[in-house]
PDB file of C-alpha atoms in Angstrom:
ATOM      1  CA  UNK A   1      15.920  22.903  13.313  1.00  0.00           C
ATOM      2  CA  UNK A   2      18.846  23.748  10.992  1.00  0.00           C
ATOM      3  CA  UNK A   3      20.075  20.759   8.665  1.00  0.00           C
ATOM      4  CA  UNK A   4      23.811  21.369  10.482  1.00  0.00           C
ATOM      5  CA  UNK A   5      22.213  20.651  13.784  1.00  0.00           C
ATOM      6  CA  UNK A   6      23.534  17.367  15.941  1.00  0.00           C
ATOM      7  CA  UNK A   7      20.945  15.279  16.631  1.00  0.00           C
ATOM      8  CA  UNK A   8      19.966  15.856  21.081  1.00  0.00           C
ATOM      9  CA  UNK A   9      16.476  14.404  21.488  1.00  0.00           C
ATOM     10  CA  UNK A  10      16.193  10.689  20.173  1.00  0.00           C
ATOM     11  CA  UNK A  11      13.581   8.047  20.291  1.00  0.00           C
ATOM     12  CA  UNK A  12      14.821   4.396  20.270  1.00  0.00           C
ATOM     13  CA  UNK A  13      11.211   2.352  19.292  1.00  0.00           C
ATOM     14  CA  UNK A  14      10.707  -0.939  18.237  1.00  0.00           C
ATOM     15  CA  UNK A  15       8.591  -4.024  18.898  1.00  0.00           C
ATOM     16  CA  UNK A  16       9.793  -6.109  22.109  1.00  0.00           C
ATOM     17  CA  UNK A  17      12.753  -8.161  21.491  1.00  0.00           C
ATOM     18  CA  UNK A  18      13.963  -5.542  18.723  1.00  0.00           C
ATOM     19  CA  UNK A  19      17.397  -4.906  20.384  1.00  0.00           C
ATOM     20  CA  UNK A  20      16.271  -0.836  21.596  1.00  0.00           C
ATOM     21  CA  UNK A  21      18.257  -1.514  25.020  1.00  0.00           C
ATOM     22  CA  UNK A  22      21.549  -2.858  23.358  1.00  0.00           C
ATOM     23  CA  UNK A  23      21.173  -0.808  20.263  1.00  0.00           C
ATOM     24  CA  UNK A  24      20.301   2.696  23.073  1.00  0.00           C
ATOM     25  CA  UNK A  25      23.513   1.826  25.107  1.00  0.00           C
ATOM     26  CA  UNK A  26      25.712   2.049  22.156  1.00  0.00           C
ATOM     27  CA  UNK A  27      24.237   4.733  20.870  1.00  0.00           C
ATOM     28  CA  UNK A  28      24.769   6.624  24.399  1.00  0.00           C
ATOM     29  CA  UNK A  29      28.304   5.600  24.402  1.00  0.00           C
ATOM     30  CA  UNK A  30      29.024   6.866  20.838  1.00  0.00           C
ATOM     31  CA  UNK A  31      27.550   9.890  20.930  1.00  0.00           C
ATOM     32  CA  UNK A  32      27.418  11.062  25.014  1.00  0.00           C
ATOM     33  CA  UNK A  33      24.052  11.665  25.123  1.00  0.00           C
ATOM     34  CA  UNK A  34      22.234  10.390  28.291  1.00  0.00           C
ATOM     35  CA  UNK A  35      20.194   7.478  28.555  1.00  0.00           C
ATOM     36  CA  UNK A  36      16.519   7.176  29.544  1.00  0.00           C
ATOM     37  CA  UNK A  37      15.229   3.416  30.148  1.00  0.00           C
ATOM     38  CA  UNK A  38      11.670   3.816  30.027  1.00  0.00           C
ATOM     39  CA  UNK A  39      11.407   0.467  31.604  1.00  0.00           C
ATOM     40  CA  UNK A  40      12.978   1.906  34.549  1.00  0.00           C
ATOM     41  CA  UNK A  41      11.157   4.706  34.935  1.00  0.00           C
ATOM     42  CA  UNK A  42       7.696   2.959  34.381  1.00  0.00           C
ATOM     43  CA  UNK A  43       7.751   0.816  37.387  1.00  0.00           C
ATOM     44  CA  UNK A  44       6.887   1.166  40.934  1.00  0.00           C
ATOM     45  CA  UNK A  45       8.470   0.025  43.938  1.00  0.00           C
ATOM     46  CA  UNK A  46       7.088  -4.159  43.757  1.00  0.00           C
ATOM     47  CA  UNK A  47       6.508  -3.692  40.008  1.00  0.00           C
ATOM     48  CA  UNK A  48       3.413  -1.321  40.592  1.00  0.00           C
ATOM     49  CA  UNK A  49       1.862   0.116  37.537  1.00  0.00           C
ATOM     50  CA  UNK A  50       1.566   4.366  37.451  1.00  0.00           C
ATOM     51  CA  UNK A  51      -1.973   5.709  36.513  1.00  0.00           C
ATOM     52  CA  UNK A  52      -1.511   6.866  33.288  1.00  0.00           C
ATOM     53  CA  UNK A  53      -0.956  10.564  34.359  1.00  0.00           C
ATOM     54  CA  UNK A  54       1.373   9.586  36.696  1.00  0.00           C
ATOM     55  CA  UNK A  55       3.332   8.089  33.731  1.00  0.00           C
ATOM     56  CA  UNK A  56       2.553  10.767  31.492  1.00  0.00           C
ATOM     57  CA  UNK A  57       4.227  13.606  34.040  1.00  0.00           C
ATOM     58  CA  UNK A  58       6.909  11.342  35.010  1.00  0.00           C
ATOM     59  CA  UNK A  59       8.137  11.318  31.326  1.00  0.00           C
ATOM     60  CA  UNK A  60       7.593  14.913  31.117  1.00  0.00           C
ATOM     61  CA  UNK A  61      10.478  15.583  33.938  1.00  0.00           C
ATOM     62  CA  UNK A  62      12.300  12.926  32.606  1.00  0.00           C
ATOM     63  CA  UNK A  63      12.574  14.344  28.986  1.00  0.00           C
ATOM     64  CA  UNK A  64      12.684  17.787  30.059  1.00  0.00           C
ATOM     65  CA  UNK A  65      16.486  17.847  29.682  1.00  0.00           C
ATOM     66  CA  UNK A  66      17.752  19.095  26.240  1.00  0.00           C
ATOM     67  CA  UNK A  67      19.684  15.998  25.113  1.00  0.00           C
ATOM     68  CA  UNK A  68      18.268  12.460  25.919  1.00  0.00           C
ATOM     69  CA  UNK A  69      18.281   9.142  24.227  1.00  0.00           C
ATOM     70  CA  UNK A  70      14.530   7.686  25.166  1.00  0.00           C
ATOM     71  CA  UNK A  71      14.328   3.877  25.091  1.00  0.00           C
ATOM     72  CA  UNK A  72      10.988   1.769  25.274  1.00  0.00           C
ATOM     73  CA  UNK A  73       7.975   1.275  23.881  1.00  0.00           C
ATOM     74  CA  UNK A  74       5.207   2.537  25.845  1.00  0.00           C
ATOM     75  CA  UNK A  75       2.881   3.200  22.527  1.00  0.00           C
ATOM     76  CA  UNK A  76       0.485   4.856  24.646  1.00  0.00           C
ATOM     77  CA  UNK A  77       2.118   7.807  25.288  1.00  0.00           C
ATOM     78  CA  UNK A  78       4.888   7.382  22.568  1.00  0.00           C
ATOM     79  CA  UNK A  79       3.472  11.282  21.525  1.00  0.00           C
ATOM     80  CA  UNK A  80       5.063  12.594  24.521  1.00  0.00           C
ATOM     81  CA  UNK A  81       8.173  11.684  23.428  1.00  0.00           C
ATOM     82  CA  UNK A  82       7.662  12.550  19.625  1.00  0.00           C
ATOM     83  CA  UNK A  83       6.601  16.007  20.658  1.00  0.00           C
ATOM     84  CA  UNK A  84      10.295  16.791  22.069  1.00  0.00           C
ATOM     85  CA  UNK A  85      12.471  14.321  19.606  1.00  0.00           C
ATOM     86  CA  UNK A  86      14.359  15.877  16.758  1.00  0.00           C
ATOM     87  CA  UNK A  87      15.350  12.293  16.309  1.00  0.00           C
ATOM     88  CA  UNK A  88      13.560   9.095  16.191  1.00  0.00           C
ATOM     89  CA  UNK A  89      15.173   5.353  15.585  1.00  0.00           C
ATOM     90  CA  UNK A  90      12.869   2.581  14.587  1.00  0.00           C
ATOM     91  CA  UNK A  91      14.306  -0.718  14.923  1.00  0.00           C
ATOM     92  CA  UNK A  92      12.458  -2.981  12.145  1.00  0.00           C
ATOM     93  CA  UNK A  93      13.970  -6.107  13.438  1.00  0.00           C
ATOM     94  CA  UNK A  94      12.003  -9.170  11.997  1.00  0.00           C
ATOM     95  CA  UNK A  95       9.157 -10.549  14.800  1.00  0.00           C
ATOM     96  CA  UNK A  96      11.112 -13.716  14.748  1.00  0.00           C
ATOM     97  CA  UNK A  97      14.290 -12.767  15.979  1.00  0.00           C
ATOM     98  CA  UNK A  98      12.529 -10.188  18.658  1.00  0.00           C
ATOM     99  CA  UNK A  99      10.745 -13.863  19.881  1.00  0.00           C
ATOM    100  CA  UNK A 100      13.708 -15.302  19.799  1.00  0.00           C
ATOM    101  CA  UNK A 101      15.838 -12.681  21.580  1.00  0.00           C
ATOM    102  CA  UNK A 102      12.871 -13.004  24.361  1.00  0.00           C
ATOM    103  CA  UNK A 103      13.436 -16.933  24.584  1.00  0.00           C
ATOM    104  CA  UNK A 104      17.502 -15.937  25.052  1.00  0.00           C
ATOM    105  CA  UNK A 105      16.754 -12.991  27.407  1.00  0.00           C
ATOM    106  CA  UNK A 106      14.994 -14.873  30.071  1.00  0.00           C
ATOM    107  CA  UNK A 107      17.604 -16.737  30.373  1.00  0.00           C
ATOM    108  CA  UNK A 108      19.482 -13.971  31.340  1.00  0.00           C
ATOM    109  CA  UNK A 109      18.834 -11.133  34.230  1.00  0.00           C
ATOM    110  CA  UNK A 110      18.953  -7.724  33.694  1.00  0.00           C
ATOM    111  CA  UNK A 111      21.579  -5.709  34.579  1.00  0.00           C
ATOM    112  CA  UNK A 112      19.616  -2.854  36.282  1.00  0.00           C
ATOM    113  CA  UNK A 113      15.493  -3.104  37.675  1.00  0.00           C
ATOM    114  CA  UNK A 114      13.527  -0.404  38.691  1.00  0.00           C
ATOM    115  CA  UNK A 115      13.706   1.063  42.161  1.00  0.00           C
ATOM    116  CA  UNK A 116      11.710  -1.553  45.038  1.00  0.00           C
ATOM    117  CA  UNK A 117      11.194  -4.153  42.510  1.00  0.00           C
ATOM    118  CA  UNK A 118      12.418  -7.662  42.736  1.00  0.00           C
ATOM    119  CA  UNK A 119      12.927 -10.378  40.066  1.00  0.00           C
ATOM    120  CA  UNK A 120      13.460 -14.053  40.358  1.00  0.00           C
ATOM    121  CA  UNK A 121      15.591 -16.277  37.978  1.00  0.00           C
ATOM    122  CA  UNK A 122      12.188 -17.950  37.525  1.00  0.00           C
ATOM    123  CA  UNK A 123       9.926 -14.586  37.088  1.00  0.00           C
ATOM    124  CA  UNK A 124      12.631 -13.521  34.828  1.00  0.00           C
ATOM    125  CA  UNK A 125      12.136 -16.572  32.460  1.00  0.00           C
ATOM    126  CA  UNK A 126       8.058 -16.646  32.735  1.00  0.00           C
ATOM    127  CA  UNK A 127       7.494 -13.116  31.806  1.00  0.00           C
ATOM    128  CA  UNK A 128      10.034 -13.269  28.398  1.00  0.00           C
ATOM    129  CA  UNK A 129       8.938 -16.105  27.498  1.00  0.00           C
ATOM    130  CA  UNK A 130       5.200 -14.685  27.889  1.00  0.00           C
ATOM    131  CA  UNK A 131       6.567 -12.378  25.177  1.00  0.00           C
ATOM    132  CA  UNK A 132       6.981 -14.596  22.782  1.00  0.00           C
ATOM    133  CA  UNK A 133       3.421 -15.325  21.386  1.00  0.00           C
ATOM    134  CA  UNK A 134       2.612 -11.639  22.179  1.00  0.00           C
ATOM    135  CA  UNK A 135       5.176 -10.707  19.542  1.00  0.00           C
ATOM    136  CA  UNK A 136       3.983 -13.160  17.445  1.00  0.00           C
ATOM    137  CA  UNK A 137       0.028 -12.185  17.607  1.00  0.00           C
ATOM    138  CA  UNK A 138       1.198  -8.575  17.339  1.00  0.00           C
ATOM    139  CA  UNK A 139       3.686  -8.402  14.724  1.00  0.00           C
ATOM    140  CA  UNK A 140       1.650  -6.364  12.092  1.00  0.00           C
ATOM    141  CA  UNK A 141      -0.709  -4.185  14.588  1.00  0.00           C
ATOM    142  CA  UNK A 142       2.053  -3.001  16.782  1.00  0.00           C
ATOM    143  CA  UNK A 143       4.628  -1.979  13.916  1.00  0.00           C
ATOM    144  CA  UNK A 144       1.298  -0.003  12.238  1.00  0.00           C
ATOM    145  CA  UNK A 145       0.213   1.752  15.424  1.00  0.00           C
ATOM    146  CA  UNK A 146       3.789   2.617  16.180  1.00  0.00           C
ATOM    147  CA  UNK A 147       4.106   4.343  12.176  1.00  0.00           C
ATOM    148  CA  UNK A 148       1.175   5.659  12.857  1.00  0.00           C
ATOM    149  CA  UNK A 149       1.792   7.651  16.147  1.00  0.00           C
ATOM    150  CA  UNK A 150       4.996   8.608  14.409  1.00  0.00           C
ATOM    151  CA  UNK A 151       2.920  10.304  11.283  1.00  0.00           C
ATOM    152  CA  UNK A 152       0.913  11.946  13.274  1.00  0.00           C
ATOM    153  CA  UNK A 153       3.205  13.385  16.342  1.00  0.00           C
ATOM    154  CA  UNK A 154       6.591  13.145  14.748  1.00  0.00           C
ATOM    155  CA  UNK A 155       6.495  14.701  11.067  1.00  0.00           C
ATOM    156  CA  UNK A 156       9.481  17.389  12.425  1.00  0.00           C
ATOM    157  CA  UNK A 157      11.759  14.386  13.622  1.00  0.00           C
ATOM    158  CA  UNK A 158      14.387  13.295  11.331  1.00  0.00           C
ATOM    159  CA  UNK A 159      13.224   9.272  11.078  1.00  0.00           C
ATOM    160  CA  UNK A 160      15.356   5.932  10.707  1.00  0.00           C
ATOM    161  CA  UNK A 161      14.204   3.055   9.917  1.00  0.00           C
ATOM    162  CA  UNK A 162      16.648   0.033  10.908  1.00  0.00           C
ATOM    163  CA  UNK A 163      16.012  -2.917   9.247  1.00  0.00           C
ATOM    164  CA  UNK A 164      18.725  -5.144   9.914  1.00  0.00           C
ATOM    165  CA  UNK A 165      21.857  -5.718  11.917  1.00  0.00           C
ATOM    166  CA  UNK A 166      24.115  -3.985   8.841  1.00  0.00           C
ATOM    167  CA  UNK A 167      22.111  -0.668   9.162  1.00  0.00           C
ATOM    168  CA  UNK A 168      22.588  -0.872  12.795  1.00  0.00           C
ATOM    169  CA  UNK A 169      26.208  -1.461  12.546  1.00  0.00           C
ATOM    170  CA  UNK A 170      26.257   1.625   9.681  1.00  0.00           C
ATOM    171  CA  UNK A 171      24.031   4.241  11.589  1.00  0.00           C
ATOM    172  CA  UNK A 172      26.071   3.598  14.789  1.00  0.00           C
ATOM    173  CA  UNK A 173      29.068   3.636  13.085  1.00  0.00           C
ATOM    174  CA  UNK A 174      28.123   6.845  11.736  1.00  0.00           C
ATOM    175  CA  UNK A 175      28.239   6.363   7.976  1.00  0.00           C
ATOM    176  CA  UNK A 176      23.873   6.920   8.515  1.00  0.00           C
ATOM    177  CA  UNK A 177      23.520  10.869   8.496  1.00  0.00           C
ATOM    178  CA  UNK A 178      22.156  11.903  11.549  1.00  0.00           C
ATOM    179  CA  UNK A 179      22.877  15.524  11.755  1.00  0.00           C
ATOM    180  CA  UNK A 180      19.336  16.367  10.811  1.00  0.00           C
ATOM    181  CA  UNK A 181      19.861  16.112   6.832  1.00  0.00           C
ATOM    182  CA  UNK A 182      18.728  12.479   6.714  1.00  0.00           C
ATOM    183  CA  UNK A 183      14.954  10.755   6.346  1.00  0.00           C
ATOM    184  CA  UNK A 184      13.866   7.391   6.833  1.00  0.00           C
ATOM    185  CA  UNK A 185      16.337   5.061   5.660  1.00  0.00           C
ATOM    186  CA  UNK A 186      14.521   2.310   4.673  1.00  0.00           C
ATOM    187  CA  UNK A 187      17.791   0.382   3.486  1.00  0.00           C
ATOM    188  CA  UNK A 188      18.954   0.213   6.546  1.00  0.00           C
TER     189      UNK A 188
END
Protein backbone atom coordinates (compact mmCIF):
# COMPACT_ATOMS: atom_id res chain seq x y z
CA UNK A 1 0.00 0.00 0.00
CA UNK A 2 1.34 3.44 -1.03
CA UNK A 3 1.21 6.22 1.81
CA UNK A 4 -1.10 8.40 -0.94
CA UNK A 5 -3.57 5.59 -0.94
CA UNK A 6 -7.42 6.35 0.39
CA UNK A 7 -8.23 4.25 2.93
CA UNK A 8 -11.12 1.15 1.17
CA UNK A 9 -11.09 -1.72 3.66
CA UNK A 10 -11.92 -0.56 7.35
CA UNK A 11 -12.56 -2.29 10.57
CA UNK A 12 -14.86 -0.47 13.08
CA UNK A 13 -14.01 -2.65 16.64
CA UNK A 14 -14.75 -1.89 19.97
CA UNK A 15 -16.22 -3.37 23.14
CA UNK A 16 -20.23 -3.47 23.14
CA UNK A 17 -21.77 -0.23 23.83
CA UNK A 18 -18.60 1.60 22.22
CA UNK A 19 -20.67 3.59 19.63
CA UNK A 20 -19.12 1.20 16.28
CA UNK A 21 -22.81 1.38 14.71
CA UNK A 22 -23.26 5.26 15.08
CA UNK A 23 -19.63 6.01 14.72
CA UNK A 24 -19.72 3.19 11.13
CA UNK A 25 -22.81 5.12 9.73
CA UNK A 26 -21.07 8.37 9.75
CA UNK A 27 -18.17 7.18 8.64
CA UNK A 28 -20.13 5.54 5.52
CA UNK A 29 -21.80 8.76 4.89
CA UNK A 30 -18.55 10.83 4.90
CA UNK A 31 -16.56 8.91 2.99
CA UNK A 32 -19.12 6.58 0.52
CA UNK A 33 -17.82 3.54 1.38
CA UNK A 34 -20.40 0.73 1.98
CA UNK A 35 -21.49 -0.54 5.13
CA UNK A 36 -21.26 -4.08 6.54
CA UNK A 37 -23.30 -4.69 9.95
CA UNK A 38 -21.85 -7.74 11.15
CA UNK A 39 -24.77 -8.04 13.42
CA UNK A 40 -26.84 -8.42 10.45
CA UNK A 41 -25.09 -10.73 8.75
CA UNK A 42 -24.47 -13.05 11.85
CA UNK A 43 -27.98 -14.01 12.45
CA UNK A 44 -30.32 -16.53 11.17
CA UNK A 45 -33.79 -16.40 10.30
CA UNK A 46 -35.40 -16.62 14.40
CA UNK A 47 -32.02 -15.40 15.69
CA UNK A 48 -30.24 -18.81 14.80
CA UNK A 49 -26.58 -18.95 15.42
CA UNK A 50 -24.19 -20.04 12.07
CA UNK A 51 -21.61 -22.88 12.80
CA UNK A 52 -18.61 -21.16 12.88
CA UNK A 53 -17.68 -21.97 9.19
CA UNK A 54 -20.79 -20.92 8.13
CA UNK A 55 -19.86 -17.51 9.68
CA UNK A 56 -16.44 -17.65 8.65
CA UNK A 57 -17.49 -18.04 4.64
CA UNK A 58 -20.30 -15.76 5.02
CA UNK A 59 -17.80 -12.93 5.93
CA UNK A 60 -15.57 -14.03 3.27
CA UNK A 61 -18.37 -13.08 0.44
CA UNK A 62 -19.30 -10.33 2.38
CA UNK A 63 -15.79 -8.65 2.48
CA UNK A 64 -14.86 -9.78 -0.82
CA UNK A 65 -15.74 -6.38 -2.31
CA UNK A 66 -12.78 -3.90 -2.55
CA UNK A 67 -14.14 -1.07 -0.37
CA UNK A 68 -16.18 -1.93 2.83
CA UNK A 69 -16.59 -0.42 6.21
CA UNK A 70 -16.90 -3.76 8.62
CA UNK A 71 -18.78 -3.11 11.87
CA UNK A 72 -18.97 -5.61 14.93
CA UNK A 73 -17.16 -7.39 17.13
CA UNK A 74 -17.16 -10.96 16.49
CA UNK A 75 -13.46 -11.47 18.18
CA UNK A 76 -13.49 -14.88 17.00
CA UNK A 77 -12.97 -14.41 13.64
CA UNK A 78 -11.93 -10.65 13.88
CA UNK A 79 -8.61 -12.16 11.65
CA UNK A 80 -10.79 -12.52 8.76
CA UNK A 81 -11.40 -9.16 8.63
CA UNK A 82 -7.78 -7.94 9.58
CA UNK A 83 -6.44 -10.05 6.77
CA UNK A 84 -8.32 -7.75 4.05
CA UNK A 85 -8.37 -4.20 6.12
CA UNK A 86 -5.91 -1.54 5.13
CA UNK A 87 -7.76 0.26 7.85
CA UNK A 88 -8.78 -0.55 11.28
CA UNK A 89 -10.78 1.89 13.93
CA UNK A 90 -10.72 0.99 17.55
CA UNK A 91 -13.17 2.73 19.55
CA UNK A 92 -11.58 2.97 23.25
CA UNK A 93 -14.73 4.27 24.70
CA UNK A 94 -14.58 3.93 28.60
CA UNK A 95 -16.60 0.44 29.85
CA UNK A 96 -18.85 2.78 31.67
CA UNK A 97 -20.34 4.70 29.09
CA UNK A 98 -20.53 1.37 26.68
CA UNK A 99 -22.86 0.02 29.99
CA UNK A 100 -24.49 2.88 29.97
CA UNK A 101 -25.20 3.29 26.24
CA UNK A 102 -26.61 -0.51 26.69
CA UNK A 103 -29.04 0.68 29.61
CA UNK A 104 -30.18 3.70 26.91
CA UNK A 105 -30.25 1.32 23.89
CA UNK A 106 -32.78 -1.07 25.16
CA UNK A 107 -34.83 1.39 25.50
CA UNK A 108 -34.74 1.95 22.07
CA UNK A 109 -35.32 -0.59 18.89
CA UNK A 110 -33.14 -0.93 16.23
CA UNK A 111 -33.62 0.46 13.14
CA UNK A 112 -32.83 -2.62 10.95
CA UNK A 113 -32.74 -6.75 12.35
CA UNK A 114 -31.50 -9.47 10.55
CA UNK A 115 -33.52 -11.30 7.94
CA UNK A 116 -36.52 -13.85 9.83
CA UNK A 117 -35.73 -12.53 13.16
CA UNK A 118 -38.15 -10.87 15.46
CA UNK A 119 -37.63 -8.59 18.51
CA UNK A 120 -39.96 -7.52 21.20
CA UNK A 121 -39.94 -4.09 23.06
CA UNK A 122 -39.37 -6.43 26.03
CA UNK A 123 -36.54 -8.83 24.36
CA UNK A 124 -35.06 -5.66 23.22
CA UNK A 125 -34.64 -4.31 26.85
CA UNK A 126 -33.59 -7.90 28.50
CA UNK A 127 -30.82 -8.66 26.18
CA UNK A 128 -29.03 -4.82 26.55
CA UNK A 129 -29.46 -4.73 29.69
CA UNK A 130 -27.83 -8.39 29.92
CA UNK A 131 -24.91 -6.40 28.48
CA UNK A 132 -24.32 -4.43 31.06
CA UNK A 133 -22.47 -6.63 33.67
CA UNK A 134 -20.90 -8.47 30.67
CA UNK A 135 -19.15 -5.20 29.84
CA UNK A 136 -18.40 -4.70 33.16
CA UNK A 137 -16.76 -8.35 33.94
CA UNK A 138 -15.02 -7.97 30.57
CA UNK A 139 -13.66 -4.62 30.39
CA UNK A 140 -9.87 -5.51 30.56
CA UNK A 141 -9.93 -9.17 28.80
CA UNK A 142 -11.92 -8.12 25.83
CA UNK A 143 -9.95 -4.76 25.01
CA UNK A 144 -6.52 -7.19 25.41
CA UNK A 145 -7.77 -10.01 23.19
CA UNK A 146 -9.05 -7.52 20.70
CA UNK A 147 -5.09 -5.67 20.67
CA UNK A 148 -4.00 -8.76 20.55
CA UNK A 149 -5.74 -10.24 17.39
CA UNK A 150 -4.89 -6.87 15.93
CA UNK A 151 -0.87 -7.48 16.59
CA UNK A 152 -0.93 -10.49 15.31
CA UNK A 153 -3.33 -10.32 12.00
CA UNK A 154 -3.28 -6.62 11.39
CA UNK A 155 0.47 -5.24 11.55
CA UNK A 156 -0.14 -3.91 7.57
CA UNK A 157 -3.39 -1.93 8.64
CA UNK A 158 -3.00 1.64 9.32
CA UNK A 159 -4.54 1.60 13.22
CA UNK A 160 -6.69 4.28 15.23
CA UNK A 161 -7.21 4.28 18.39
CA UNK A 162 -10.36 6.51 19.48
CA UNK A 163 -10.40 7.38 22.82
CA UNK A 164 -12.96 9.82 23.27
CA UNK A 165 -15.85 11.64 21.67
CA UNK A 166 -13.23 14.69 20.48
CA UNK A 167 -11.10 12.14 18.45
CA UNK A 168 -14.22 10.84 17.04
CA UNK A 169 -15.49 14.16 16.11
CA UNK A 170 -11.63 14.95 14.63
CA UNK A 171 -11.05 11.59 12.68
CA UNK A 172 -14.56 11.91 11.14
CA UNK A 173 -14.15 15.28 10.50
CA UNK A 174 -11.10 14.46 8.77
CA UNK A 175 -8.43 16.48 10.55
CA UNK A 176 -7.16 12.39 11.70
CA UNK A 177 -4.96 11.28 8.60
CA UNK A 178 -6.39 8.43 7.15
CA UNK A 179 -4.88 8.20 3.78
CA UNK A 180 -2.56 5.46 4.92
CA UNK A 181 0.28 7.89 6.43
CA UNK A 182 -1.18 7.73 9.95
CA UNK A 183 -0.59 5.05 13.08
CA UNK A 184 -2.39 4.59 16.13
CA UNK A 185 -3.48 7.74 17.47
CA UNK A 186 -3.57 7.24 20.87
CA UNK A 187 -4.69 10.99 21.55
CA UNK A 188 -7.57 10.54 20.04
Amino acid sequence: MYPHEPQRRIVVTGMAGSGKSTFSRALAVKSGLPLIHLDLQFWKPGWTEPSEAEWREKQRRVLAGDAWIADGNYTETLDLRLERADTVVVLATPWWRCAGRALLRGLRMPDQLPDGCQYSAWQRLRDEWRLIPVIWRNRRTDPEAEQGIIARHGQHATRHVLKSKRAIKEFLDGSVDVTGRGGEDGNS
